[in-house]
């Protein structure tokens, strides 16, 4: 049975310079009781033997101002050794006590030791939040590439830099809140830079996105899922990510581009251009801001809602202008039958029956960073049969005839991919073409439904702002 004692000691020396320690006469009163002012309190504790049966050196620690403080350490030692009655566990705990005292000058926390004993972890192993997130991510099986990429982005971009260094078992609510405080600060920096008249400052945030409430909820969901796994493995007792309050992550309400809203948006855009194009003073000199790029004006002009919907007249106007484009059938199919970009790019002729007037949505192409991936729709409801109207059937038939002509022209260089919508050499389209793509229109939210200023071709019907040309 491990025992412990307390005693007093001081740093007084004899005339010869020898330390008196516990033999100093000033430590005790005349009656033999400990003196209240001289010296400090110490404790001595016998730990269980080593694994080979040899006796350990007793623990001696001091510097305590009261006997109660020294006895509290003995109580904690008894609590630690009483966590498990298994002899091997007691030896492991004794090893941990000795190592922690030597390295950190403190006793281990009983709750942490108890949790590790219960879950079979190494007592001297310390795992950080960053290490646990990587371990959790590596253990997720069967995830789609897009989902896996989202998790990895949440971890490496937002979670790891702020809380990755914190011990998993010491993660607190304030630590998680710091993640979203950092996101708010970054959002404010991006907004200020975009509104600045300094071209260099605007260039620094080019391509940067403001992290919205919905994305914040997804970041928290990633952390919460990883901490739930830690709770299931009994590494944690509480999921602190669940205690964070965030702005509502509900999807914004879609609004229709009525003529009044189009007019207000145009006026706001013109006001923005006028405000940014005037001369301003820099270091005592008058400097002209110069011409504002149309896309900068478009991005910086707020819309009535983040999600704007075309009217039938606007959709018709776009399709009229897109009629000369070689992918008009794709635009028509999306506009009239509601296919998603990835579903339209992944449509195969084997799933098209023009005689019956149906198509079967069985595949989609998703963009994963700089590469694409073919796969099934994400849900069972996404795999569906779509009925075609006669006009859409006519457009698809004309598109197939045009594609056959391109196959003849390409000859041996034709790639027989089987996709309905392809590039002139038969290769498939990306749902989000890169800037180096042979086609210069972009399928990006926010691109205007007007002719491309580079190649003169119409942009696709996935835009969400009115034609301002």
Coordinates of C-alpha atoms in Angstrom, one line a residue:
X1 CA 0.0 0.0 0.0
X2 CA 1.5 3.3 -1.0
X3 CA 1.7 5.8 1.8
X4 CA 2.7 9.5 2.1
X5 CA 3.9 11.8 4.8
X6 CA 4.3 15.6 5.2
X7 CA 7.0 17.5 6.9
X8 CA 8.6 20.9 7.1
X9 CA 12.0 22.0 5.7
X10 CA 14.0 25.2 5.2
X11 CA 17.1 26.5 3.6
X12 CA 19.0 27.5 6.7
X13 CA 22.7 26.6 7.0
X14 CA 25.2 25.9 9.8
X15 CA 28.2 28.2 10.2
X16 CA 30.1 25.7 8.2
X17 CA 27.6 26.1 5.3
X18 CA 25.8 22.7 5.7
X19 CA 22.0 22.8 5.0
X20 CA 19.9 22.1 8.1
X21 CA 16.7 21.2 6.2
X22 CA 14.4 19.4 8.6
X23 CA 16.8 19.8 11.5
X24 CA 16.5 23.5 11.8
X25 CA 15.5 24.4 15.3
X26 CA 13.4 27.3 14.1
X27 CA 11.0 24.9 12.4
X28 CA 9.4 23.8 15.6
X29 CA 8.1 25.5 18.7
X30 CA 9.3 24.8 22.2
X31 CA 6.6 22.2 22.7
X32 CA 7.6 20.3 19.5
X33 CA 4.8 21.6 17.3
X34 CA 5.6 23.0 13.8
X35 CA 6.2 26.7 13.8
X36 CA 3.7 28.7 11.7
X37 CA 6.2 31.1 9.9
X38 CA 9.5 29.4 9.3
X39 CA 10.1 27.0 6.4
X40 CA 7.9 25.4 3.7
X41 CA 5.9 22.2 3.7
X42 CA 6.9 19.1 1.7
X43 CA 5.5 15.7 1.1
X44 CA 7.1 12.2 0.6
X45 CA 5.3 9.4 -1.2
X46 CA 6.1 5.8 -1.9
X47 CA 5.0 4.7 -5.4
X48 CA 4.4 1.0 -6.4
X49 CA 7.5 -0.9 -7.5
X50 CA 8.7 -0.9 -11.1
X51 CA 7.6 -3.5 -13.6
X52 CA 10.6 -5.6 -12.8
X53 CA 9.8 -5.5 -9.1
X54 CA 12.5 -3.1 -8.0
X55 CA 11.7 -0.4 -5.5
X56 CA 11.2 3.2 -6.8
X57 CA 12.8 6.2 -5.2
X58 CA 10.3 8.0 -3.1
X59 CA 8.7 11.2 -4.4
X60 CA 9.7 14.3 -2.5
X61 CA 8.2 17.6 -3.5
X62 CA 7.9 20.8 -1.5
X63 CA 7.5 24.6 -1.5
X64 CA 3.9 24.5 -0.2
X65 CA 2.8 27.2 2.1
X66 CA 0.6 25.0 4.3
X67 CA 0.3 21.4 5.4
X68 CA -3.1 21.1 3.8
X69 CA -1.6 22.0 0.4
X70 CA 1.0 19.2 0.8
X71 CA -1.6 16.7 2.0
X72 CA -3.8 17.6 -1.0
X73 CA -1.0 16.3 -3.3
X74 CA -0.9 13.1 -1.3
X75 CA -4.7 12.8 -1.7
X76 CA -4.3 13.2 -5.5
X77 CA -1.6 10.6 -5.6
X78 CA -3.9 8.1 -3.8
X79 CA -6.7 9.1 -6.2
X80 CA -4.5 8.4 -9.2
X81 CA -3.3 5.0 -8.0
X82 CA -6.9 4.1 -7.0
X83 CA -8.2 4.6 -10.6
X84 CA -7.6 0.9 -11.4
X85 CA -7.0 -2.1 -9.2
X86 CA -5.1 -4.0 -12.0
X87 CA -1.4 -4.3 -11.0
X88 CA -0.3 -3.5 -14.6
X89 CA -2.4 -0.4 -14.7
X90 CA -1.0 0.8 -11.3
X91 CA 2.5 0.4 -12.7
X92 CA 1.6 2.4 -15.8
X93 CA 0.0 5.1 -13.6
X94 CA 3.1 5.2 -11.4
X95 CA 5.3 5.5 -14.5
X96 CA 3.1 8.4 -15.7
X97 CA 3.3 10.1 -12.3
X98 CA 7.1 10.0 -12.3
X99 CA 7.4 11.1 -15.9
X100 CA 4.9 14.0 -15.5
X101 CA 6.6 15.3 -12.3
X102 CA 10.0 15.2 -14.0
X103 CA 8.9 16.9 -17.2
X104 CA 6.1 19.3 -16.2
X105 CA 6.7 19.6 -12.4
X106 CA 3.1 18.7 -11.6
X107 CA 0.9 15.6 -11.0
X108 CA -1.3 14.2 -13.8
X109 CA -5.0 15.1 -13.9
X110 CA -7.0 12.2 -12.5
X111 CA -9.9 12.7 -15.0
X112 CA -7.5 12.5 -18.0
X113 CA -5.9 9.3 -16.6
X114 CA -9.2 7.7 -15.8
X115 CA -10.4 8.4 -19.4
X116 CA -7.3 6.9 -20.9
X117 CA -7.4 3.8 -18.7
X118 CA -11.1 3.3 -19.6
X119 CA -10.4 3.6 -23.3
X120 CA -7.2 1.6 -23.4
X121 CA -5.0 4.6 -24.5
X122 CA -1.3 5.0 -23.8
X123 CA -1.2 7.1 -20.7
X124 CA 1.8 9.2 -21.8
X125 CA 0.3 9.8 -25.3
X126 CA -0.9 13.4 -25.9
X127 CA -3.0 14.0 -29.0
X128 CA -3.8 17.5 -30.3
X129 CA -6.9 18.6 -32.0
X130 CA -5.1 18.8 -35.3
X131 CA -3.7 15.2 -35.0
X132 CA -7.2 14.0 -34.1
X133 CA -8.8 15.7 -37.0
X134 CA -6.4 14.0 -39.4
X135 CA -6.9 10.7 -37.7
X136 CA -10.7 11.1 -37.9
X137 CA -10.6 12.1 -41.6
X138 CA -8.3 9.2 -42.5
X139 CA -10.8 6.8 -40.9
X140 CA -13.8 8.1 -42.9
X141 CA -14.7 5.5 -45.5
X142 CA -17.0 5.7 -48.5
X143 CA -17.0 9.5 -48.7
X144 CA -17.5 11.2 -52.1
X145 CA -14.5 13.1 -53.3
X146 CA -16.3 16.4 -53.0
X147 CA -17.3 15.7 -49.4
X148 CA -13.8 14.6 -48.6
X149 CA -12.4 17.7 -50.2
X150 CA -14.8 19.9 -48.2
X151 CA -13.7 18.2 -44.9
X152 CA -10.1 18.6 -45.8
X153 CA -10.6 22.3 -46.6
X154 CA -12.4 23.0 -43.4
X155 CA -9.6 21.3 -41.4
X156 CA -6.6 22.8 -43.1
X157 CA -8.0 26.3 -43.8
X158 CA -10.1 27.1 -40.8
X159 CA -9.6 24.6 -37.9
X160 CA -6.0 23.5 -38.0
X161 CA -4.5 27.1 -37.9
X162 CA -6.5 28.2 -34.9
X163 CA -7.0 25.1 -32.7
X164 CA -4.8 22.4 -34.2
X165 CA -2.1 22.9 -31.5
X166 CA -4.5 22.5 -28.5
X167 CA -4.7 19.2 -26.7
X168 CA -7.9 17.3 -27.6
X169 CA -8.9 16.7 -24.0
X170 CA -8.4 20.4 -23.2
X171 CA -10.4 21.9 -26.0
X172 CA -12.8 24.5 -24.7
X173 CA -15.8 26.5 -26.0
X174 CA -13.7 29.6 -26.2
X175 CA -11.2 27.9 -28.4
X176 CA -13.9 26.9 -30.9
X177 CA -15.3 30.4 -30.8
X178 CA -11.9 31.7 -31.8
X179 CA -12.1 29.8 -35.1
X180 CA -15.2 31.7 -36.1
X181 CA -13.9 35.0 -34.8
X182 CA -10.9 34.5 -37.2
X183 CA -13.3 33.8 -40.0
X184 CA -15.2 37.0 -39.2
X185 CA -12.0 39.0 -39.2
X186 CA -11.0 37.6 -42.6
X187 CA -14.5 38.4 -44.0
X188 CA -14.2 42.0 -42.9
X189 CA -10.8 42.3 -44.5
X190 CA -12.0 41.0 -47.8
X191 CA -15.0 43.4 -47.8
X192 CA -12.8 46.4 -46.9
X193 CA -10.4 45.5 -49.7
X194 CA -13.1 45.1 -52.3
X195 CA -14.6 48.5 -51.3
X196 CA -11.1 50.2 -51.4
X197 CA -10.1 52.4 -54.3
X198 CA -6.6 50.9 -54.1
X199 CA -6.1 48.5 -57.0
X200 CA -3.3 46.7 -55.2
X201 CA -5.5 46.1 -52.2
X202 CA -8.3 44.8 -54.4
X203 CA -5.9 42.5 -56.2
X204 CA -4.8 40.9 -52.9
X205 CA -8.3 39.6 -52.3
X206 CA -9.0 38.6 -55.9
X207 CA -10.5 35.2 -55.9
X208 CA -11.1 35.2 -52.1
X209 CA -14.5 34.4 -51.0
X210 CA -16.4 35.6 -47.9
X211 CA -17.3 32.7 -45.7
X212 CA -21.1 32.9 -45.3
X213 CA -23.2 31.6 -42.4
X214 CA -24.0 28.3 -44.2
X215 CA -20.3 27.5 -44.7
X216 CA -19.7 28.4 -41.0
X217 CA -22.3 25.8 -40.1
X218 CA -20.6 23.2 -42.3
X219 CA -17.2 23.9 -40.7
X220 CA -18.8 23.5 -37.3
X221 CA -20.5 20.3 -38.5
X222 CA -17.1 18.9 -39.5
X223 CA -15.6 19.6 -36.1
X224 CA -18.7 18.4 -34.3
X225 CA -18.6 15.1 -36.2
X226 CA -14.9 14.5 -35.4
X227 CA -15.5 15.3 -31.7
X228 CA -18.5 13.0 -31.6
X229 CA -16.2 10.2 -32.7
X230 CA -13.8 11.2 -29.9
X231 CA -16.7 10.9 -27.5
X232 CA -17.6 7.5 -28.8
X233 CA -14.0 6.4 -28.2
X234 CA -14.3 8.0 -24.7
X235 CA -11.5 10.4 -25.4
X236 CA -13.9 13.3 -24.5
X237 CA -16.9 13.7 -22.3
X238 CA -18.4 16.8 -24.0
X239 CA -18.7 18.1 -27.5
X240 CA -17.8 21.8 -27.2
X241 CA -18.6 22.5 -30.8
X242 CA -22.3 21.9 -30.1
X243 CA -22.3 24.9 -27.7
X244 CA -21.2 27.5 -30.2
X245 CA -23.9 29.9 -31.4
X246 CA -23.6 30.9 -35.1
X247 CA -25.7 33.1 -37.4
X248 CA -28.6 31.4 -39.1
X249 CA -27.4 29.2 -41.9
X250 CA -30.7 29.1 -43.7
X251 CA -30.5 29.4 -47.4
X252 CA -31.3 32.9 -48.7
X253 CA -34.7 33.4 -50.2
X254 CA -34.7 33.5 -54.0
X255 CA -36.1 36.6 -55.6
X256 CA -37.2 37.2 -59.2
X257 CA -35.4 39.8 -61.4
X258 CA -38.5 42.0 -61.8
X259 CA -38.1 45.2 -63.9
X260 CA -38.0 47.3 -60.7
X261 CA -35.2 45.2 -59.2
X262 CA -33.2 45.3 -62.5
X263 CA -33.6 49.1 -62.6
X264 CA -32.5 49.5 -59.0
X265 CA -29.5 47.2 -59.5
X266 CA -28.4 49.1 -62.6
X267 CA -28.6 52.4 -60.7
X268 CA -26.6 51.0 -57.8
X269 CA -24.0 49.8 -60.2
X270 CA -23.7 53.1 -62.0
X271 CA -23.4 54.8 -58.6
X272 CA -20.6 52.5 -57.6
X273 CA -18.7 53.2 -60.8
X274 CA -19.2 56.9 -60.4
X275 CA -18.0 56.8 -56.8
X276 CA -14.9 54.8 -57.6
X277 CA -14.0 56.7 -60.7
X278 CA -13.7 60.2 -59.2
X279 CA -10.3 61.7 -58.4
X280 CA -9.0 61.4 -54.8
X281 CA -6.1 62.9 -52.8
X282 CA -3.1 60.7 -52.1
X283 CA -0.1 62.3 -50.2
X284 CA -1.3 65.7 -51.2
X285 CA -1.6 64.9 -54.9
X286 CA -4.8 64.5 -56.9
X287 CA -4.9 61.0 -58.4
X288 CA -7.5 59.7 -60.8
X289 CA -8.8 56.2 -60.0
X290 CA -9.2 55.3 -63.6
X291 CA -11.7 53.1 -65.3
X292 CA -13.5 50.5 -63.2
X293 CA -13.5 47.0 -64.6
X294 CA -17.0 45.8 -65.4
X295 CA -16.6 42.6 -63.3
X296 CA -15.4 44.6 -60.3
X297 CA -18.4 46.8 -60.5
X298 CA -20.6 43.8 -60.9
X299 CA -19.2 41.9 -57.9
X300 CA -19.2 45.0 -55.6
X301 CA -22.8 46.0 -56.4
X302 CA -25.1 44.2 -54.0
X303 CA -28.1 42.3 -55.4
X304 CA -31.6 42.2 -53.8
X305 CA -30.8 38.6 -52.8
X306 CA -27.8 36.3 -53.1
X307 CA -30.1 34.1 -55.2
X308 CA -31.8 35.8 -58.1
X309 CA -34.1 34.1 -60.6
X310 CA -34.8 35.1 -64.2
X311 CA -38.2 35.8 -65.5
X312 CA -39.5 33.8 -68.4
X313 CA -38.8 36.8 -70.6
X314 CA -35.2 37.1 -69.5
X315 CA -34.7 33.4 -70.0
X316 CA -36.1 33.7 -73.5
X317 CA -33.9 36.6 -74.3
X318 CA -30.9 34.6 -73.2
X319 CA -31.9 31.6 -75.3
X320 CA -32.5 33.8 -78.3
X321 CA -29.0 35.2 -78.1
X322 CA -27.5 31.8 -77.4
X323 CA -29.2 30.2 -80.4
X324 CA -26.0 30.5 -82.5
X325 CA -23.8 28.8 -79.9
X326 CA -22.8 25.1 -80.6
X327 CA -24.0 24.1 -77.2
X328 CA -27.4 25.8 -77.5
X329 CA -29.1 22.4 -76.9
X330 CA -27.4 22.2 -73.5
X331 CA -28.6 25.6 -72.5
X332 CA -32.1 24.8 -73.8
X333 CA -32.1 21.5 -71.8
X334 CA -31.1 23.1 -68.6
X335 CA -33.5 26.0 -69.0
X336 CA -36.6 23.8 -69.9
X337 CA -35.9 20.5 -68.0
X338 CA -34.0 21.7 -65.0
X339 CA -30.9 19.6 -65.2
X340 CA -27.9 20.6 -63.1
X341 CA -24.6 21.6 -64.8
X342 CA -22.9 18.4 -63.7
X343 CA -25.9 16.3 -64.8
X344 CA -26.0 18.0 -68.3
X345 CA -22.2 17.5 -68.7
X346 CA -22.5 13.9 -67.7
X347 CA -25.4 13.0 -69.9
X348 CA -24.7 10.1 -72.3
X349 CA -26.4 9.3 -75.6
X350 CA -27.0 5.8 -74.2
X351 CA -29.4 7.4 -71.7
X352 CA -31.2 9.5 -74.3
X353 CA -34.3 8.1 -76.1
X354 CA -35.5 10.7 -78.6
X355 CA -38.2 8.3 -80.0
X356 CA -39.8 8.0 -76.6
X357 CA -38.9 11.5 -75.6
X358 CA -37.1 10.7 -72.4
X359 CA -33.7 11.0 -70.9
X360 CA -32.4 9.1 -67.9
X361 CA -30.2 11.1 -65.4
X362 CA -27.8 8.4 -64.2
X363 CA -24.4 10.2 -64.2
X364 CA -22.9 13.5 -63.3
X365 CA -19.5 15.2 -63.6
X366 CA -18.4 17.0 -60.5
X367 CA -15.4 19.4 -60.3
X368 CA -13.0 18.5 -57.5
X369 CA -10.4 21.3 -57.4
X370 CA -8.6 21.2 -60.7
X371 CA -9.9 17.8 -61.8
X372 CA -13.2 16.3 -62.7
X373 CA -14.9 13.1 -61.5
X374 CA -17.7 11.0 -62.9
X375 CA -20.2 9.5 -60.5
X376 CA -23.8 8.7 -59.7
X377 CA -26.1 11.4 -58.5
X378 CA -25.6 12.1 -54.7
X379 CA -29.1 10.8 -53.7
X380 CA -31.5 8.2 -55.1
X381 CA -33.9 11.0 -56.0
X382 CA -31.2 12.5 -58.2
X383 CA -31.2 9.4 -60.4
X384 CA -34.4 10.0 -62.4
X385 CA -36.2 9.9 -65.7
X386 CA -37.0 13.2 -67.4
X387 CA -39.7 13.6 -70.0
X388 CA -38.8 15.8 -73.0
X389 CA -41.1 18.2 -74.9
X390 CA -41.1 18.2 -78.7
X391 CA -39.1 21.4 -79.0
X392 CA -36.3 20.0 -76.7
X393 CA -36.3 16.7 -78.7
X394 CA -35.9 18.7 -81.9
X395 CA -32.9 20.6 -80.4
X396 CA -31.2 17.4 -79.2
X397 CA -31.7 15.8 -82.6
X398 CA -30.1 18.8 -84.3
X399 CA -27.3 18.8 -81.8
X400 CA -26.6 15.1 -82.5
X401 CA -26.5 15.8 -86.2
X402 CA -24.0 18.6 -85.6
X403 CA -21.9 16.4 -83.4
X404 CA -21.8 13.8 -86.1
X405 CA -20.5 16.4 -88.5
X406 CA -17.8 17.3 -85.9
X407 CA -16.9 13.6 -85.6
X408 CA -16.3 13.4 -89.4
X409 CA -14.2 16.6 -89.4
X410 CA -12.1 15.4 -86.4
X411 CA -11.4 12.0 -88.0
X412 CA -8.8 10.0 -86.1
X413 CA -8.5 12.7 -83.5
X414 CA -12.1 12.3 -82.3
X415 CA -12.6 11.0 -78.7
X416 CA -15.5 8.7 -78.6
X417 CA -16.6 9.4 -75.1
X418 CA -20.3 8.8 -75.6
X419 CA -21.3 12.1 -73.9
X420 CA -24.1 14.2 -75.4
X421 CA -22.3 17.5 -74.9
X422 CA -18.7 17.5 -75.9
X423 CA -16.0 19.7 -77.1
X424 CA -15.3 19.8 -80.9
X425 CA -12.9 16.8 -80.5
X426 CA -15.3 14.7 -78.5
X427 CA -13.8 15.2 -75.1
X428 CA -16.1 16.0 -72.2
X429 CA -16.9 19.4 -70.7
X430 CA -16.0 20.5 -67.2
X431 CA -18.9 21.8 -65.2
X432 CA -16.6 24.7 -64.2
X433 CA -14.1 25.3 -67.0
X434 CA -10.7 26.6 -66.0
X435 CA -9.5 30.0 -67.2
X436 CA -7.2 28.3 -69.6
X437 CA -10.1 26.4 -71.2
X438 CA -10.7 26.8 -75.0
X439 CA -14.0 28.4 -74.2
X440 CA -13.8 31.7 -72.4
X441 CA -17.3 31.8 -70.9
X442 CA -17.5 30.8 -67.3
X443 CA -20.2 28.9 -65.4
X444 CA -19.9 30.9 -62.3
X445 CA -22.6 32.3 -60.1
X446 CA -22.7 35.9 -60.8
X447 CA -21.6 35.9 -64.5
X448 CA -23.9 38.2 -66.5
X449 CA -26.2 36.7 -69.2
X450 CA -24.6 38.7 -71.9
X451 CA -22.2 37.9 -74.8
X452 CA -18.7 37.1 -73.7
X453 CA -16.5 40.1 -74.4
X454 CA -13.7 37.9 -75.7
X455 CA -15.3 35.4 -78.1
X456 CA -18.8 36.9 -78.6
X457 CA -20.6 33.8 -77.6
X458 CA -23.5 33.8 -75.2
X459 CA -22.9 32.7 -71.6
X460 CA -24.9 29.8 -70.1
X461 CA -28.3 30.1 -68.4
X462 CA -26.9 29.5 -64.9
X463 CA -26.3 33.2 -64.3
X464 CA -28.1 35.1 -61.6
X465 CA -28.0 38.8 -62.7
X466 CA -29.9 40.7 -65.4
X467 CA -28.4 41.6 -68.7
X468 CA -26.8 45.0 -68.3
X469 CA -25.6 45.5 -71.9

